[in-house]
N, CA, C and O atoms as a GROMACS GRO file, in nm:
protein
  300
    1UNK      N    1  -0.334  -0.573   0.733
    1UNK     CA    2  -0.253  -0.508   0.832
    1UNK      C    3  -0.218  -0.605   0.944
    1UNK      O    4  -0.111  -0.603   1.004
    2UNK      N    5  -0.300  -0.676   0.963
    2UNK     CA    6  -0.266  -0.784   1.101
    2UNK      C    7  -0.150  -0.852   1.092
    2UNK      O    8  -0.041  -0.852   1.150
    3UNK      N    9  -0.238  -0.952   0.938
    3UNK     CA   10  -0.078  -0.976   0.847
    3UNK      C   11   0.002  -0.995   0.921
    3UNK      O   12   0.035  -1.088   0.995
    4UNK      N   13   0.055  -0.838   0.883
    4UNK     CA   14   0.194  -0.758   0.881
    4UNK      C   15   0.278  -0.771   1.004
    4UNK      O   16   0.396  -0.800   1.024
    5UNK      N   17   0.140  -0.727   1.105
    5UNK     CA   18   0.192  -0.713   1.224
    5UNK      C   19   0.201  -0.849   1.344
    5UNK      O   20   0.216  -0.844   1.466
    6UNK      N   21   0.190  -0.933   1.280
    6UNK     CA   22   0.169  -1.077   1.360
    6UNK      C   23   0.283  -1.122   1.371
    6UNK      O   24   0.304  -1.164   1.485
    7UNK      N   25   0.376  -1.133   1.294
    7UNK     CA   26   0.523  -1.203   1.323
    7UNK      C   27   0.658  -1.039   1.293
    7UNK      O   28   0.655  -0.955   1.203
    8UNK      N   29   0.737  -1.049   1.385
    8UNK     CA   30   0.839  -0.949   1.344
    8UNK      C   31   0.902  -0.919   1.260
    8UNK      O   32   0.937  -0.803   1.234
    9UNK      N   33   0.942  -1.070   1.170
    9UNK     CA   34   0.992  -1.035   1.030
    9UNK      C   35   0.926  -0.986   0.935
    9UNK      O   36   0.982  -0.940   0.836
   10UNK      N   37   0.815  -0.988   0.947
   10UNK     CA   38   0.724  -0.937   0.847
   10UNK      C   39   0.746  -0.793   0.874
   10UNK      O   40   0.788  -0.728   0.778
   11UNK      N   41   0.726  -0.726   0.996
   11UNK     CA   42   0.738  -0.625   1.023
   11UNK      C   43   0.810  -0.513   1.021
   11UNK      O   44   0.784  -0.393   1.031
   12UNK      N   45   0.962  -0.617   0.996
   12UNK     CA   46   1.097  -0.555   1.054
   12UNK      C   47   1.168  -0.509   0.921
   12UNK      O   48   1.250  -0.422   0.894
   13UNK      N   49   1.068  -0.651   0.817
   13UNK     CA   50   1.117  -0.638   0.657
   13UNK      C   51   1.077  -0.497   0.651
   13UNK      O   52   1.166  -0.418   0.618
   14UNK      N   53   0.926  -0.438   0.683
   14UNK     CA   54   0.853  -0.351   0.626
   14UNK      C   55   0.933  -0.229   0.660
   14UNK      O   56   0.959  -0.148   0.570
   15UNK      N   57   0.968  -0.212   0.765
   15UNK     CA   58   1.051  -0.131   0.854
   15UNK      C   59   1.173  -0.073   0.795
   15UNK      O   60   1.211   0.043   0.809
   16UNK      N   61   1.231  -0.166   0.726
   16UNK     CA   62   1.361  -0.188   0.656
   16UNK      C   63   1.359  -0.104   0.534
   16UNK      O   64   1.420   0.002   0.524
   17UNK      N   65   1.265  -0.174   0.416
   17UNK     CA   66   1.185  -0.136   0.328
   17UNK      C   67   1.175   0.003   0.323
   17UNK      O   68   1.209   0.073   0.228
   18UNK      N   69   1.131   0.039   0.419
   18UNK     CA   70   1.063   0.208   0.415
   18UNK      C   71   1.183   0.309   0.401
   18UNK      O   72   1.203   0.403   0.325
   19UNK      N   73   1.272   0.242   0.528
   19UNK     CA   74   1.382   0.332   0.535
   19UNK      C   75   1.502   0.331   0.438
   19UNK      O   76   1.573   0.428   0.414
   20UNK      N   77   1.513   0.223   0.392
   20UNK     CA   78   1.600   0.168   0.267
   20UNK      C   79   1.520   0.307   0.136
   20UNK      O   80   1.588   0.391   0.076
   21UNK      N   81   1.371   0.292   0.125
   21UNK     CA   82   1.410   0.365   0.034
   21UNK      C   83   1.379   0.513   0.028
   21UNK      O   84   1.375   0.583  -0.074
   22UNK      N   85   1.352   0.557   0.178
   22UNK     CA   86   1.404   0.704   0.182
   22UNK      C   87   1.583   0.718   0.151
   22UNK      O   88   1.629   0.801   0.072
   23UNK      N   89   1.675   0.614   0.236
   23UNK     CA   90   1.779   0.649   0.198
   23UNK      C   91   1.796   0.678   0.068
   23UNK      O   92   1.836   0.790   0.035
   24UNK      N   93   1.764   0.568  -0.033
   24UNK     CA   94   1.781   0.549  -0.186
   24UNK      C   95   1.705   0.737  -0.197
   24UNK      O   96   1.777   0.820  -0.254
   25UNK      N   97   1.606   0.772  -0.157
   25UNK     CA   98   1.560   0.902  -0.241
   25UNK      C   99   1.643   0.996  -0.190
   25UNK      O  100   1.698   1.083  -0.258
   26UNK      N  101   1.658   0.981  -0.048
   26UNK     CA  102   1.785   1.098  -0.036
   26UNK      C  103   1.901   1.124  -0.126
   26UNK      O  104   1.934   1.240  -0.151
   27UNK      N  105   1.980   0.998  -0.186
   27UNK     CA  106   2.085   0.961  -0.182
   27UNK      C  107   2.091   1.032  -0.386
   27UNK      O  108   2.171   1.097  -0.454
   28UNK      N  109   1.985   0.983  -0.403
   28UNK     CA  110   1.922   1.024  -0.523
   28UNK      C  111   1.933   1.170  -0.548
   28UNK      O  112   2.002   1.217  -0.638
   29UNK      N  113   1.853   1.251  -0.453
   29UNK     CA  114   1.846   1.366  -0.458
   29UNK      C  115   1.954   1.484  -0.365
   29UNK      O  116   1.926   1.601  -0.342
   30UNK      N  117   2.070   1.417  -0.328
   30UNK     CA  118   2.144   1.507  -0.282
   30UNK      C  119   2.335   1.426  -0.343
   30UNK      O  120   2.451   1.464  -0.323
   31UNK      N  121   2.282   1.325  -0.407
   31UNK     CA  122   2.406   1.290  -0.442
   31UNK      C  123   2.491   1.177  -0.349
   31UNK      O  124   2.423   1.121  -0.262
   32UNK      N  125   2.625   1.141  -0.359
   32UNK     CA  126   2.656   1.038  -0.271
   32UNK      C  127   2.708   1.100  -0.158
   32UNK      O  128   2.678   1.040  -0.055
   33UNK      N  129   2.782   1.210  -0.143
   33UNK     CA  130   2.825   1.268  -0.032
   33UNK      C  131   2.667   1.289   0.085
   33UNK      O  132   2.701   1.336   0.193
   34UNK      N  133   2.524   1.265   0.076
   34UNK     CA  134   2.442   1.305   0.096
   34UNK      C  135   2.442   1.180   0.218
   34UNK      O  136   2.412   1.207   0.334
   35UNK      N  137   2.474   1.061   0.181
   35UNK     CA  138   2.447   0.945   0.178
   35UNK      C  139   2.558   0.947   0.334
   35UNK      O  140   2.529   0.858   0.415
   36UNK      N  141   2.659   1.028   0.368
   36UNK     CA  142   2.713   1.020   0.492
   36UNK      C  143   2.699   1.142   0.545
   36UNK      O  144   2.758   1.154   0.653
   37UNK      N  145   2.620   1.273   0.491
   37UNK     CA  146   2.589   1.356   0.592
   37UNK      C  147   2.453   1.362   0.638
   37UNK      O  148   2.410   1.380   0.753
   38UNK      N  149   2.378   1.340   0.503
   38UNK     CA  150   2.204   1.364   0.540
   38UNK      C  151   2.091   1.280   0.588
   38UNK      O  152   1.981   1.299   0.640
   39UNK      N  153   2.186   1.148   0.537
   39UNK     CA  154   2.100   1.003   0.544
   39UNK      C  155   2.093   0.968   0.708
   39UNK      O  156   1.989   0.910   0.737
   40UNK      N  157   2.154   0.984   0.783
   40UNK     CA  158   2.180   0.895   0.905
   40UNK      C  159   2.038   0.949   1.013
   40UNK      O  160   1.959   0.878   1.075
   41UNK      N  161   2.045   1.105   1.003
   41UNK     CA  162   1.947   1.183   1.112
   41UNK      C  163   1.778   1.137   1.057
   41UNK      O  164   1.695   1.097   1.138
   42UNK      N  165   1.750   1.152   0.911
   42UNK     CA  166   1.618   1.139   0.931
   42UNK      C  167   1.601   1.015   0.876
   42UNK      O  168   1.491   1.020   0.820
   43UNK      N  169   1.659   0.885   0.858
   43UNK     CA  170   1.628   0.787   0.853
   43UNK      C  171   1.636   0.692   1.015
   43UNK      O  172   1.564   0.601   1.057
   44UNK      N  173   1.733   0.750   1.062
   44UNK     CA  174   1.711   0.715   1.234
   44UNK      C  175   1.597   0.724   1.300
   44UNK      O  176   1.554   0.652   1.390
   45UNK      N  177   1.533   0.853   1.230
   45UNK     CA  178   1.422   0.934   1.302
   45UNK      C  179   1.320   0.841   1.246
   45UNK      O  180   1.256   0.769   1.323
   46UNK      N  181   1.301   0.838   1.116
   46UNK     CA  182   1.162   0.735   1.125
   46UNK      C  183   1.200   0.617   1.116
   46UNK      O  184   1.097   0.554   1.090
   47UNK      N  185   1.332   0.505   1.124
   47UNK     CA  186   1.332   0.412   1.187
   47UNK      C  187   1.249   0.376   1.317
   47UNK      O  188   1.155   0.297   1.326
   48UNK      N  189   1.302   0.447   1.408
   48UNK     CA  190   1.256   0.449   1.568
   48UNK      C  191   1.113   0.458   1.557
   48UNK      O  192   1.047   0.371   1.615
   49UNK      N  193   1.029   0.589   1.465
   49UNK     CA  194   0.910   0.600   1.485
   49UNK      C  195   0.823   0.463   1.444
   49UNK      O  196   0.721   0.425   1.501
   50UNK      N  197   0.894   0.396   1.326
   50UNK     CA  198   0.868   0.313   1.233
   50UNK      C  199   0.811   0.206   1.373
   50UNK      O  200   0.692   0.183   1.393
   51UNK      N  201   0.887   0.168   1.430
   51UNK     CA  202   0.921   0.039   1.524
   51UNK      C  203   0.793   0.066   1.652
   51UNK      O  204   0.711  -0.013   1.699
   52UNK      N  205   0.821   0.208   1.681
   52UNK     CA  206   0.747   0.259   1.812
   52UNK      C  207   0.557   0.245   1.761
   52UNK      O  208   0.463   0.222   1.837
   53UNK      N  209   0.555   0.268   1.623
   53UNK     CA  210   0.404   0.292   1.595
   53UNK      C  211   0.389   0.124   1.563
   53UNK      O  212   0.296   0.087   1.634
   54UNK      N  213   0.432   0.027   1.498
   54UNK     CA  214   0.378  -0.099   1.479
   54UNK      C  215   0.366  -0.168   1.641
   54UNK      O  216   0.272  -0.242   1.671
   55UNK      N  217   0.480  -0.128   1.742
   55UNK     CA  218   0.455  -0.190   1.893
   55UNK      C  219   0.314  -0.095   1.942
   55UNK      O  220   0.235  -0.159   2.011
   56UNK      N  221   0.279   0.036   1.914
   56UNK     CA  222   0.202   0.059   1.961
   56UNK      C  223   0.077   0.014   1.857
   56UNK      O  224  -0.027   0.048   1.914
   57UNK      N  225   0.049  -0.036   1.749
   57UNK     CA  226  -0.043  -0.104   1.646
   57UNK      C  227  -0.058  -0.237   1.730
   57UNK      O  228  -0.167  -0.258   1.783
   58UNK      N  229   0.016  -0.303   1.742
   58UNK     CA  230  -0.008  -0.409   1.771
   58UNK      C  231  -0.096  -0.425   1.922
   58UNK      O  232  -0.193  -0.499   1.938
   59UNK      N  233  -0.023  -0.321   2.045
   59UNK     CA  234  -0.138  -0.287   2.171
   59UNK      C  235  -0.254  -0.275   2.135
   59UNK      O  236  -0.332  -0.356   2.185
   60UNK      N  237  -0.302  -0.185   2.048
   60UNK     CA  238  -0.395  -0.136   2.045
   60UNK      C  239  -0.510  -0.263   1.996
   60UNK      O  240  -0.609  -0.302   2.058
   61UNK      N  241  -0.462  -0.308   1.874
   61UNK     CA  242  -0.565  -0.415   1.814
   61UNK      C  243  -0.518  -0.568   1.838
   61UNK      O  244  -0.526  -0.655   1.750
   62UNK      N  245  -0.461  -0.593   1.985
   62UNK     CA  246  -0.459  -0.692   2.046
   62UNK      C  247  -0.403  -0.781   1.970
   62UNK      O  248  -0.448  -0.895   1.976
   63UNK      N  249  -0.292  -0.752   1.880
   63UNK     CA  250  -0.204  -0.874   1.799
   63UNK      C  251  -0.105  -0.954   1.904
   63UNK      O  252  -0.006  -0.893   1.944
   64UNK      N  253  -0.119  -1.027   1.928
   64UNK     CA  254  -0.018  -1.144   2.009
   64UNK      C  255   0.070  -1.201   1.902
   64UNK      O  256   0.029  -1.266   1.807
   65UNK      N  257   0.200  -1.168   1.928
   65UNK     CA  258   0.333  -1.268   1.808
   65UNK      C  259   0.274  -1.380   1.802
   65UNK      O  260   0.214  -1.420   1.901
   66UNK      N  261   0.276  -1.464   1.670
   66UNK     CA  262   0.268  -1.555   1.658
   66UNK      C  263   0.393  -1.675   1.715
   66UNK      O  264   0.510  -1.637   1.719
   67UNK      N  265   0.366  -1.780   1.747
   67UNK     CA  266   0.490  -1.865   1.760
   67UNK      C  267   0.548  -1.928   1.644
   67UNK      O  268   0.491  -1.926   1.535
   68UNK      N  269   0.669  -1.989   1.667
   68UNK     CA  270   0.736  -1.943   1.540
   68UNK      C  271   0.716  -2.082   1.469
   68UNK      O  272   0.646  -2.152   1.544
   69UNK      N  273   0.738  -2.125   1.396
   69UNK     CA  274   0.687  -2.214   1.335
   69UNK      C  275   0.772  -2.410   1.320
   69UNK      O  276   0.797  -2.458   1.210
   70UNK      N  277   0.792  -2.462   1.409
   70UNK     CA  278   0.902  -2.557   1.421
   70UNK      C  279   0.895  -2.652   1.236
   70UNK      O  280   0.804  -2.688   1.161
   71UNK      N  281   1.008  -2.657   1.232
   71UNK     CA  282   1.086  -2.730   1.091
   71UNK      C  283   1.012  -2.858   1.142
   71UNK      O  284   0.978  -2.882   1.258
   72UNK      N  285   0.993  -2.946   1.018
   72UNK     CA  286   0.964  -3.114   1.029
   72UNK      C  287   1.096  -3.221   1.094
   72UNK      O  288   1.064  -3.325   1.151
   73UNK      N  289   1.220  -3.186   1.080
   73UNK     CA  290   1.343  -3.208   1.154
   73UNK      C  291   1.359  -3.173   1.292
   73UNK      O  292   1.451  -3.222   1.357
   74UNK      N  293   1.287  -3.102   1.338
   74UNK     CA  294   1.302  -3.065   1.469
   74UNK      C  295   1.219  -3.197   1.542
   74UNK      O  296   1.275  -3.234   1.645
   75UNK      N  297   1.123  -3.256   1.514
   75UNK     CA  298   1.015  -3.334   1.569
   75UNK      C  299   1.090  -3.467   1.600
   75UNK      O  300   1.029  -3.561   1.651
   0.00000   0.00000   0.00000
């Protein structure tokens, strides 16, 4: 879990991930017209929660971002 929560992309992938494939099950289970009426409200909804619970994961068990990692060209 720290992992996860140590750098943002890791996080943001996971974030992505989740909601990508509620859309896909919505989209699945109500068809494509589903996909511009049904998809937007509750994938918004646990987007936001998605984002709000890893910032509050990370308070809690004292994860500090990592810094980012400089290329061998940069030096």
């Amino acid at each position: 879990m720290d992992w996860l929560l140590r750098t943002p992309g890791r996080s943001n992938t996971c974030i992505t991930a989740a909601i990508g494939i509620q859309a896909i099950y919505i989209v699945g289970a109500g068809g494509l017209p589903a996909l511009v009426t049904d998809v937007w409200d509750p994938c918004g909804i646990a987007g936001a929660s998605l984002y709000a619970l890893v910032r509050w994961l990370r308070r809690i068990r004292g994860i500090e971002l990592a810094a980012p990692e400089r290329e061998p060209a940069d030096e």
